[in-house]
CSV table of C-alpha atoms in Angstrom, one decimal:
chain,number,residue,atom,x,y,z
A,1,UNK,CA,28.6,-17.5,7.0
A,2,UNK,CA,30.4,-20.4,5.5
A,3,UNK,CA,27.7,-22.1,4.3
A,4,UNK,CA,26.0,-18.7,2.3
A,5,UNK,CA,29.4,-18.4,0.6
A,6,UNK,CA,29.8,-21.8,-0.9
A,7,UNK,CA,26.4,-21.0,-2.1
A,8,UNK,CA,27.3,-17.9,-3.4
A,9,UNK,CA,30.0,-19.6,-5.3
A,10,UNK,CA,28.1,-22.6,-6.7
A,11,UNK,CA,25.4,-20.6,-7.6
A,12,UNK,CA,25.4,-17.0,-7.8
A,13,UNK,CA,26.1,-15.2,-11.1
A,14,UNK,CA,27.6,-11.7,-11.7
A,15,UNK,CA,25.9,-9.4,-14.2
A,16,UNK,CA,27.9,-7.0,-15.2
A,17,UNK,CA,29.5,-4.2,-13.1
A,18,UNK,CA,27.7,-4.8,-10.0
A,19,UNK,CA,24.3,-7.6,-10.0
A,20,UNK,CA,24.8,-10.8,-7.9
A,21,UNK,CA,21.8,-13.2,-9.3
A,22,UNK,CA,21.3,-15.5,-6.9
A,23,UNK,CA,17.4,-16.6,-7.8
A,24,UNK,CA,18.1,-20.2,-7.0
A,25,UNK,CA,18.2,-20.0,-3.2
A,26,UNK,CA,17.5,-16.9,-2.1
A,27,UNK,CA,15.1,-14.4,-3.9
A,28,UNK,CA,12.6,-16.3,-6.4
A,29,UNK,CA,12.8,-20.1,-5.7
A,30,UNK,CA,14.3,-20.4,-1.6
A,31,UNK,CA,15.8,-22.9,0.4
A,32,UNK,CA,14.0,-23.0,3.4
A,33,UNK,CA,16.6,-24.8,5.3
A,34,UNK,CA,19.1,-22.9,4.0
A,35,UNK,CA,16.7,-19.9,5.1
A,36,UNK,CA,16.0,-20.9,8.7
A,37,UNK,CA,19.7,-21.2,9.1
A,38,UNK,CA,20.5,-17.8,8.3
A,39,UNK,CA,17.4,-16.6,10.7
A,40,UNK,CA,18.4,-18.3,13.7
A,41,UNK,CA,22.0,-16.8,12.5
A,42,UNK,CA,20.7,-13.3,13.0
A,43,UNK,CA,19.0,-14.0,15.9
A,44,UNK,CA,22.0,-15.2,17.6
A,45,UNK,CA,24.1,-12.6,17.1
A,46,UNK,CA,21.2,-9.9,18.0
A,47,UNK,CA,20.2,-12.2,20.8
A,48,UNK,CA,20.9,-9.7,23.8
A,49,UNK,CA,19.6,-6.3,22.1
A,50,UNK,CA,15.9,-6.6,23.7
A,51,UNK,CA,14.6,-6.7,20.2
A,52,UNK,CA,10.6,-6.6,20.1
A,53,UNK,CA,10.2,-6.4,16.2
A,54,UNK,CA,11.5,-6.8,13.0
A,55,UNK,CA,11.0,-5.2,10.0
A,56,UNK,CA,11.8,-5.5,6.1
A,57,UNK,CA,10.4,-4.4,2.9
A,58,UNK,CA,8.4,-7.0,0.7
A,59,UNK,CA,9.0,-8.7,-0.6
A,60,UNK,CA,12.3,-10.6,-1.1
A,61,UNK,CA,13.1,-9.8,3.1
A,62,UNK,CA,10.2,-11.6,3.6
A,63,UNK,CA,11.8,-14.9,4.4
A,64,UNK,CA,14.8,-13.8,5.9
A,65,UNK,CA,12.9,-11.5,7.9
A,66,UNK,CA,10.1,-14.0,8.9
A,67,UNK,CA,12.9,-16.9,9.7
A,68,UNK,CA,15.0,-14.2,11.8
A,69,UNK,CA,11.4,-13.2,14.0
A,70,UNK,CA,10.5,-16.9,14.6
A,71,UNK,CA,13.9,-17.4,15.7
A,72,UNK,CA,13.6,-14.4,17.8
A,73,UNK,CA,10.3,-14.8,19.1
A,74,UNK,CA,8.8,-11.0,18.1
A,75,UNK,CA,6.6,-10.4,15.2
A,76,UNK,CA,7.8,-9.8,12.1
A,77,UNK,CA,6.2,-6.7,10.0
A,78,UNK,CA,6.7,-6.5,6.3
A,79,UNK,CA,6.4,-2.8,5.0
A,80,UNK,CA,4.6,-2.5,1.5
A,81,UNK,CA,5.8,-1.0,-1.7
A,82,UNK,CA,3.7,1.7,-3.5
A,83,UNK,CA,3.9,3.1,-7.1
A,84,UNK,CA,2.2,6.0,-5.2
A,85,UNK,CA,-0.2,6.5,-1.9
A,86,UNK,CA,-3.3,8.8,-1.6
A,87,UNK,CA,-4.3,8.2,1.8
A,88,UNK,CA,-1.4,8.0,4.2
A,89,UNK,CA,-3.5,8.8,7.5
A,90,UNK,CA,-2.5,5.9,9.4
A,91,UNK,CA,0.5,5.3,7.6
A,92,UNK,CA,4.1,5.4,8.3
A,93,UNK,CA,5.7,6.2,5.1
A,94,UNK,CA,9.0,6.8,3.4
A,95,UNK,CA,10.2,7.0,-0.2
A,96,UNK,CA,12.4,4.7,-1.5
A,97,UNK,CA,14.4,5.3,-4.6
A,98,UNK,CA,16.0,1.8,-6.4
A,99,UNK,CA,19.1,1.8,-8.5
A,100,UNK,CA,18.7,-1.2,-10.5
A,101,UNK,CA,15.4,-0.7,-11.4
A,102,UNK,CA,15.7,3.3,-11.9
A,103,UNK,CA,12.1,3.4,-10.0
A,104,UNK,CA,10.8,5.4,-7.6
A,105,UNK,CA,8.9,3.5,-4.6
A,106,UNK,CA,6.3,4.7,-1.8
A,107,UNK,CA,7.0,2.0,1.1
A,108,UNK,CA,4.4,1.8,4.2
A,109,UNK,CA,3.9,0.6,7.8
A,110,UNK,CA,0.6,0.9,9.7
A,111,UNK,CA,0.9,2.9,12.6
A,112,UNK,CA,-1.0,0.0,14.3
A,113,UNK,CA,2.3,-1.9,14.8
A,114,UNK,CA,5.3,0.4,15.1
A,115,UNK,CA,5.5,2.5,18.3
A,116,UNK,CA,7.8,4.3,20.8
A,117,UNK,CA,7.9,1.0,22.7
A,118,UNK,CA,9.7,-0.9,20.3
A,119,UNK,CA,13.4,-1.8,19.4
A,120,UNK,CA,13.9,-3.2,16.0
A,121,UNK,CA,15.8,-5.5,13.9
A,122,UNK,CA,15.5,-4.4,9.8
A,123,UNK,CA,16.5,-7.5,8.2
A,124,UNK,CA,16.5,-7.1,4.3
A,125,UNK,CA,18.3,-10.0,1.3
A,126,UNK,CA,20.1,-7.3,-0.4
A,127,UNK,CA,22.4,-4.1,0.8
A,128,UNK,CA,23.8,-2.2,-1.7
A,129,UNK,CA,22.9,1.5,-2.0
A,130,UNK,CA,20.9,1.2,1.1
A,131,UNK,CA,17.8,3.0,0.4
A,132,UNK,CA,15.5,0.6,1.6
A,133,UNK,CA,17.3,0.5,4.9
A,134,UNK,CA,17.2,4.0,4.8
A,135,UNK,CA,13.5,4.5,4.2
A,136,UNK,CA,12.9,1.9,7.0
A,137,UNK,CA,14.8,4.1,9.2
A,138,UNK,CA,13.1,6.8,8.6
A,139,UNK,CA,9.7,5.0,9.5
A,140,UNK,CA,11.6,4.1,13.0
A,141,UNK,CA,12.2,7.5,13.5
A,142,UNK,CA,8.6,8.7,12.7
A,143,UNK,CA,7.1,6.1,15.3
A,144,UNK,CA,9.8,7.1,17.5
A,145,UNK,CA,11.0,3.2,17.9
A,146,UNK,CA,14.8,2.6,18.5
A,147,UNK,CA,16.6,0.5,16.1
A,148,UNK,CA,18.5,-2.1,17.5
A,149,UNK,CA,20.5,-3.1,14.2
A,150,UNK,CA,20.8,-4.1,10.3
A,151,UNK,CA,20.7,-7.8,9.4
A,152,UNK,CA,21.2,-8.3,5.7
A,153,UNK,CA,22.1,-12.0,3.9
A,154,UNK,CA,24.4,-10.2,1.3
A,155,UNK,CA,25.9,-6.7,1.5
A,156,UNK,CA,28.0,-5.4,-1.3
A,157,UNK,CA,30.1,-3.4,0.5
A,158,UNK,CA,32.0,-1.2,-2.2
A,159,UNK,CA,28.5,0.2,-2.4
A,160,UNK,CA,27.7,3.2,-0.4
A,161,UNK,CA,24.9,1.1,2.2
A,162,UNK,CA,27.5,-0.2,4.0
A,163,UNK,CA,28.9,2.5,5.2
A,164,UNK,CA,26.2,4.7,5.5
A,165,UNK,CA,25.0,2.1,8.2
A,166,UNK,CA,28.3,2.5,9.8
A,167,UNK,CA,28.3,5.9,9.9
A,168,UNK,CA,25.2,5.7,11.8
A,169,UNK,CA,27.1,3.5,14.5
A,170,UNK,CA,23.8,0.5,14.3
A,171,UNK,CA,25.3,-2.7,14.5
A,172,UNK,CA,25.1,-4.1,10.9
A,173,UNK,CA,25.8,-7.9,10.6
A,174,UNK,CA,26.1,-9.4,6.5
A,175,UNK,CA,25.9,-12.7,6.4
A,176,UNK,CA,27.7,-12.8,3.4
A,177,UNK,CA,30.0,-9.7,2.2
A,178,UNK,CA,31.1,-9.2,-1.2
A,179,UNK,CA,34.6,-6.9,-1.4
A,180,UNK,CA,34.1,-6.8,-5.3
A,181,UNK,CA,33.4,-8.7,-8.3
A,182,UNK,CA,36.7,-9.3,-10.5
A,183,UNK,CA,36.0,-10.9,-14.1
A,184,UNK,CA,32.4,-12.2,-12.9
A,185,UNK,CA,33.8,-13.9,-9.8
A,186,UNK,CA,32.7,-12.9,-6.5
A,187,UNK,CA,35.5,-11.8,-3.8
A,188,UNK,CA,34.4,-12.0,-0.6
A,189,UNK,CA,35.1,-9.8,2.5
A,190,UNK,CA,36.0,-11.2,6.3
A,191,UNK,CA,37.1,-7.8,7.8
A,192,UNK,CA,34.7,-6.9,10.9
A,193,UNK,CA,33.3,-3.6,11.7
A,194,UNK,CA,34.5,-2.5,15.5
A,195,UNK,CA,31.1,-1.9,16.3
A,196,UNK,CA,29.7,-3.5,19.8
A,197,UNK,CA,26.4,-5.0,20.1
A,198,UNK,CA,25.1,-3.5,23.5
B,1,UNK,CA,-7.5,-24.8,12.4
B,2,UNK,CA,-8.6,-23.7,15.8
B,3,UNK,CA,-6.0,-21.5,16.5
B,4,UNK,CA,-6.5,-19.5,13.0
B,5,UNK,CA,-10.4,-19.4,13.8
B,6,UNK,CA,-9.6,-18.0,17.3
B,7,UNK,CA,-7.2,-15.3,16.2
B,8,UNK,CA,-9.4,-14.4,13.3
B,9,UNK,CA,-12.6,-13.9,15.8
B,10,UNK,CA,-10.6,-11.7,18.0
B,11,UNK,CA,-8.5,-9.7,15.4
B,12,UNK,CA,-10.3,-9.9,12.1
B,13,UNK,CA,-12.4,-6.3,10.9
B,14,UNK,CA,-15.0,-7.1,8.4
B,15,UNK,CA,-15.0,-4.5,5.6
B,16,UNK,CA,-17.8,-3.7,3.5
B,17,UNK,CA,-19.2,-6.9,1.9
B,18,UNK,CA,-16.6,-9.6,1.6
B,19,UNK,CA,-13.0,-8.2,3.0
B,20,UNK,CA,-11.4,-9.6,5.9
B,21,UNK,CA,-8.5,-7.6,7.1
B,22,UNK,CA,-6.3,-9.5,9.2
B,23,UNK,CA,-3.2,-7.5,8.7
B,24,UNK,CA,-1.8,-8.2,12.7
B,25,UNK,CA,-1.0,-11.6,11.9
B,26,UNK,CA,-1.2,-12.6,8.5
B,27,UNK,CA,-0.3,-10.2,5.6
B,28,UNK,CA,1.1,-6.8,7.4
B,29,UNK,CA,2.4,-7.7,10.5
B,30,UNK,CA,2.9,-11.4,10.3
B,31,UNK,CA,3.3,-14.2,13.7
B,32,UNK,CA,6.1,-16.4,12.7
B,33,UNK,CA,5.0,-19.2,15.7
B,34,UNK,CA,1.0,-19.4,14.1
B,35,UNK,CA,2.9,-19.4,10.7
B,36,UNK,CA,5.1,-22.1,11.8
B,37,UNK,CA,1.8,-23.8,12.9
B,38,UNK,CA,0.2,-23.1,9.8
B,39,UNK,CA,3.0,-24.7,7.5
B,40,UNK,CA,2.6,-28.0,9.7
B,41,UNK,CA,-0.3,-28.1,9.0
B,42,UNK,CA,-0.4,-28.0,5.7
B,43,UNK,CA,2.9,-30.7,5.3
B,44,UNK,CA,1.3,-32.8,7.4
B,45,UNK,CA,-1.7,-32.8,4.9
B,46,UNK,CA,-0.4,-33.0,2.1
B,47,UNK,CA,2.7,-35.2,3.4
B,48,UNK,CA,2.1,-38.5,1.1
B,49,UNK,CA,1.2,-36.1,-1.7
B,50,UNK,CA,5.1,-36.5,-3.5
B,51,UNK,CA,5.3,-33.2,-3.2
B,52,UNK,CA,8.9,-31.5,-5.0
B,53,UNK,CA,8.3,-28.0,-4.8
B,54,UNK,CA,5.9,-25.5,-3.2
B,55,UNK,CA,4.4,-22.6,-5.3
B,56,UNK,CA,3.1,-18.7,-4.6
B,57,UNK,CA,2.7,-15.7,-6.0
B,58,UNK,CA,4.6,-12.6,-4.0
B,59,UNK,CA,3.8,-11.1,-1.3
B,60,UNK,CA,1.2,-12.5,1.0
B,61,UNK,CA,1.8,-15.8,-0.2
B,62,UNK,CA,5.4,-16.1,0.9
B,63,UNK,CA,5.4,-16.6,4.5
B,64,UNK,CA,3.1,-19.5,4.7
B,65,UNK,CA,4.2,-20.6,1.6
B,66,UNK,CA,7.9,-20.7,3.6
B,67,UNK,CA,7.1,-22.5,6.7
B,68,UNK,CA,5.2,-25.1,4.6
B,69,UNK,CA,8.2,-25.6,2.6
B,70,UNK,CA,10.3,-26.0,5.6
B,71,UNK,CA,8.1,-28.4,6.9
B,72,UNK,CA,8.0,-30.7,3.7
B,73,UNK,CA,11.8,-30.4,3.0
B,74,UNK,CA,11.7,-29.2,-0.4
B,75,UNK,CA,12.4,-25.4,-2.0
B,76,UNK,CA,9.8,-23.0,-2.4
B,77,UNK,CA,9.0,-20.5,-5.6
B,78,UNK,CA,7.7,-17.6,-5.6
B,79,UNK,CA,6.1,-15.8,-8.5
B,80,UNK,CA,6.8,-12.3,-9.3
B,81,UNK,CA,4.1,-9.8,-10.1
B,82,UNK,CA,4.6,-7.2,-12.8
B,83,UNK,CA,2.5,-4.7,-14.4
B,84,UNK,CA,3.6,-5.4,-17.8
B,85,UNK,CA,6.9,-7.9,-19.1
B,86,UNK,CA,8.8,-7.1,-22.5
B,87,UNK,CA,11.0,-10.1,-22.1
B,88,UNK,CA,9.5,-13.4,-21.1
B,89,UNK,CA,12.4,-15.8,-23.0
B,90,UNK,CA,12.7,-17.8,-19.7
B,91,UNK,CA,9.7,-17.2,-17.9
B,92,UNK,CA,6.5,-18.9,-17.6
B,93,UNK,CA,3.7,-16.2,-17.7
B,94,UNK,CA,0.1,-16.1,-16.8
B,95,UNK,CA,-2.1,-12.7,-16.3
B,96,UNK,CA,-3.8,-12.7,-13.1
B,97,UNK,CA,-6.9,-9.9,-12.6
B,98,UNK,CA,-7.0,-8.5,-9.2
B,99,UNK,CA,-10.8,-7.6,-7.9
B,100,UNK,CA,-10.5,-6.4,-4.8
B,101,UNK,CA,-7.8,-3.8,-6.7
B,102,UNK,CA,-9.2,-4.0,-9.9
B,103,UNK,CA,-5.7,-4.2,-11.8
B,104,UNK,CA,-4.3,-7.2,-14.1
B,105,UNK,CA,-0.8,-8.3,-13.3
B,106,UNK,CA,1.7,-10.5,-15.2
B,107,UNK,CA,2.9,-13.1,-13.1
B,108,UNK,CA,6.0,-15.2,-14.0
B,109,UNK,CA,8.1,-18.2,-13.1
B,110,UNK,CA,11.5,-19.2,-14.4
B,111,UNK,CA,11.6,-21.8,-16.3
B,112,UNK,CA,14.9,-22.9,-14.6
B,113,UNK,CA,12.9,-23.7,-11.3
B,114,UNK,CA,9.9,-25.7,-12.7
B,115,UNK,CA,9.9,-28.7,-14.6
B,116,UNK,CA,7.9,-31.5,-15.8
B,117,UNK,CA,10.0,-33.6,-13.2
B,118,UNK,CA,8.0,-31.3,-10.3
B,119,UNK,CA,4.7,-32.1,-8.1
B,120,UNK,CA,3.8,-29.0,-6.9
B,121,UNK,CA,1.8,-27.4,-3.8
B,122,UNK,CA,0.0,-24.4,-4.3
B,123,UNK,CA,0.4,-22.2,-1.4
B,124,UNK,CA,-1.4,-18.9,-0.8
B,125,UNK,CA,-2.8,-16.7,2.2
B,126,UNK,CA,-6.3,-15.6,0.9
B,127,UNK,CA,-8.8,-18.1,-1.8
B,128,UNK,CA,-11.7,-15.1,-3.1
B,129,UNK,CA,-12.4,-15.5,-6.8
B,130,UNK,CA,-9.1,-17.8,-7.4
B,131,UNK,CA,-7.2,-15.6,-10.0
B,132,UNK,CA,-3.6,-16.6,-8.3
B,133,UNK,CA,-4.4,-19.8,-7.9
B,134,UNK,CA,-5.9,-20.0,-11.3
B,135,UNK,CA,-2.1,-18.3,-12.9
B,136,UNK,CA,-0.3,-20.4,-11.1
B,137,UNK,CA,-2.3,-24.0,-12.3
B,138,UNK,CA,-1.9,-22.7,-15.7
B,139,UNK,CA,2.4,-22.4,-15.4
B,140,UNK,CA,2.0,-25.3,-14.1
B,141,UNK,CA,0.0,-26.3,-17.1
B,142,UNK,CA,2.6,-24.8,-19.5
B,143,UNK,CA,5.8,-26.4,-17.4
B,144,UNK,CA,4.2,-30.0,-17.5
B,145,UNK,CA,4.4,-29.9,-13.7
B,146,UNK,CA,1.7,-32.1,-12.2
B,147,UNK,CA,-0.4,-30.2,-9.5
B,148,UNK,CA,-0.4,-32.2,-6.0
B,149,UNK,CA,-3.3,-29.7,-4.3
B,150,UNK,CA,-4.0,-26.1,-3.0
B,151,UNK,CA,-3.2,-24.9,0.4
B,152,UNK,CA,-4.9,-21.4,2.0
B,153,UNK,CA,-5.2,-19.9,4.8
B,154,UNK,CA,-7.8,-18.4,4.6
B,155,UNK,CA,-10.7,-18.9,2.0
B,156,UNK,CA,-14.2,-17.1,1.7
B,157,UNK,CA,-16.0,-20.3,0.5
B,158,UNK,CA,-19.1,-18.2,-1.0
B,159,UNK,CA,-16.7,-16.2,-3.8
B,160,UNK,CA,-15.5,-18.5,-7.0
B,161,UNK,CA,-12.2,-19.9,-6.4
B,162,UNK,CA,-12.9,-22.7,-4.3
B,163,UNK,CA,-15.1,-24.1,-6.1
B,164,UNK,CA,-13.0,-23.7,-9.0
B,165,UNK,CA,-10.4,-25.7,-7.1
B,166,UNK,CA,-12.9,-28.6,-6.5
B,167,UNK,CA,-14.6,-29.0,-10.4
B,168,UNK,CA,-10.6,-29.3,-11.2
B,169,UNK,CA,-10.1,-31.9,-8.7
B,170,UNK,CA,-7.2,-30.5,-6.9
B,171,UNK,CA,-7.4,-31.9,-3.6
B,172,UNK,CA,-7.6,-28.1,-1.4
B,173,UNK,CA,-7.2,-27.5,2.7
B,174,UNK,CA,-8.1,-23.9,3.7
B,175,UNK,CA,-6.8,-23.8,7.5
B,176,UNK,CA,-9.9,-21.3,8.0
B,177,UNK,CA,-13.4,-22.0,5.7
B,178,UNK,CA,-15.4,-18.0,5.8
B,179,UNK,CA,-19.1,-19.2,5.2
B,180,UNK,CA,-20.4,-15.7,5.2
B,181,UNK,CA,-20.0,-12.6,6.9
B,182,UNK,CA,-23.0,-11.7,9.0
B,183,UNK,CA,-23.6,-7.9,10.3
B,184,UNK,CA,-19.7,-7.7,10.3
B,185,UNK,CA,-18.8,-10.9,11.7
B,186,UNK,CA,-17.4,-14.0,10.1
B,187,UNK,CA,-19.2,-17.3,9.9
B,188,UNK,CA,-17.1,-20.2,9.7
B,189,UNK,CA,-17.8,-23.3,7.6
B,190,UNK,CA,-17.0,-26.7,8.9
B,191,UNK,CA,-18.1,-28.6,5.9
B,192,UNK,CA,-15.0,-31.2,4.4
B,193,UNK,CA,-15.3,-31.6,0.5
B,194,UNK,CA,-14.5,-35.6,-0.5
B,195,UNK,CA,-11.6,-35.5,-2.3
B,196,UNK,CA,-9.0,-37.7,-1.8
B,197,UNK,CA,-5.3,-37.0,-1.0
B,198,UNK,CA,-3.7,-40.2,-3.0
């Protein structure tokens, strides 16, 4: 996406080997605009996949997520983030384990609103090692809902998400794609993945 | 809001004394068409207001602190919640004390995204006792930012914070007013306060 790029390039900053900061637009103060654009983006391109949901992890995949579902027209369910759970009765649950923070997380989704019936769209701002994708798979799998694909706003794809997505064969779109980072600048990737949308 | 009032009647649980769990549409599961609603309705209230920047605290706070944004035309910040912070160089920092989880959190702003130059519009889903709103008023406080008014979905008029948010001043819409809860249900209150949007 064009527009996301040129963002990425007036804005974004590289932090060392492998941090994209990009808290001016996208993950602490947010461009709504900017936002909606990239929702009805994702809803496009997942338009014919008979999605019913979608679902992210708070709480930066909130907007994209929510943006992406109004677009859509499906609800939008945002799982929550736990240090640790005690009662997981009516809980979908996964454990999610993040890199940059060196933290181990608890996420959760009532079994109220995640079933066999539904096909979803996990929309999330960041990809990199992919372990909140992965933990949101998992939940899929324990409600026995089918996964229709991966919508993320910027996938570093030198990092091992992207192709664990791949491997999986669920479409994956990136709005943006970062190749690598070469002295703080941001190269970005066009190549496509051969993967159909069915 | 008649449409909030409707959805919380039908899918609202009463819990114990004073929660309201209305985690199908709201803070769980969210419906991006009411939240769309929602955020008109607060832009269209506070729409003369001057209003440069809309405010929350992560994670409840960011949907219908989103659509409002989108409505108004101006970015939205949200505040990140920590249990503790070692550097705070470039934040703005207030505690906030949770009751209903009995925990104090850090919240925090950069000071790159809020200036003296900003009218902001507090956006948050739940009022109780008014400890967000309360963190957020004083980073405001501490950025020089003037404070155009207070937006909630959802406020139980008969805990603290609203009428905290009156003795200040701040000109407040809550798109559902809970009276009380009687024998498990939820009273509404239809009273206005006189304050003037200038």
């Amino acid at each position: 996406m064009k527009r996301l790029e040129e963002r990425i390039d007036a804005e974004g900053r590289v932090l060392g080997e492998d941090i994209l900061k990009v808290d001016s637009f996208l993950n602490h103060q947010v461009d709504p605009e900017l936002m909606q654009a990239m929702g009805d983006e994702f809803a496009h391109y997942f338009a014919d996949m008979g999605i019913t949901k979608v679902l992210t992890v708070e709480s930066s995949g909130i907007a994209p997520a929510l943006m992406a579902s109004l677009s859509l027209g499906v609800p939008m369910v945002f799982a929550r983030k736990h240090k640790s759970l005690t009662l997981t009765d009516n809980l979908y649950t996964a454990t999610v384990y993040s890199f940059t923070k060196q933290t181990e997380n608890t996420i959760s989704i009532s079994k109220s609103f995640l079933s066999a019936d539904d096909k979803v769209l996990i929309i999330d701002d960041f990809l990199a090692n992919g372990q909140a994708v992965n933990g949101l798979l998992d939940i899929c799998e324990a409600a026995g809902a089918a996964v229709g694909g991966v919508g993320v706003v910027i996938e570093k794809r030198f990092q091992r998400g992207h192709q664990f997505i791949v491997d999986r064969h669920i479409p994956l779109l990136a709005l943006a794609s970062i190749a690598s980072f070469d002295n703080g600048h941001v190269v970005f990737s066009h190549e496509k993945e051969q993967i159909n949308v069915q």
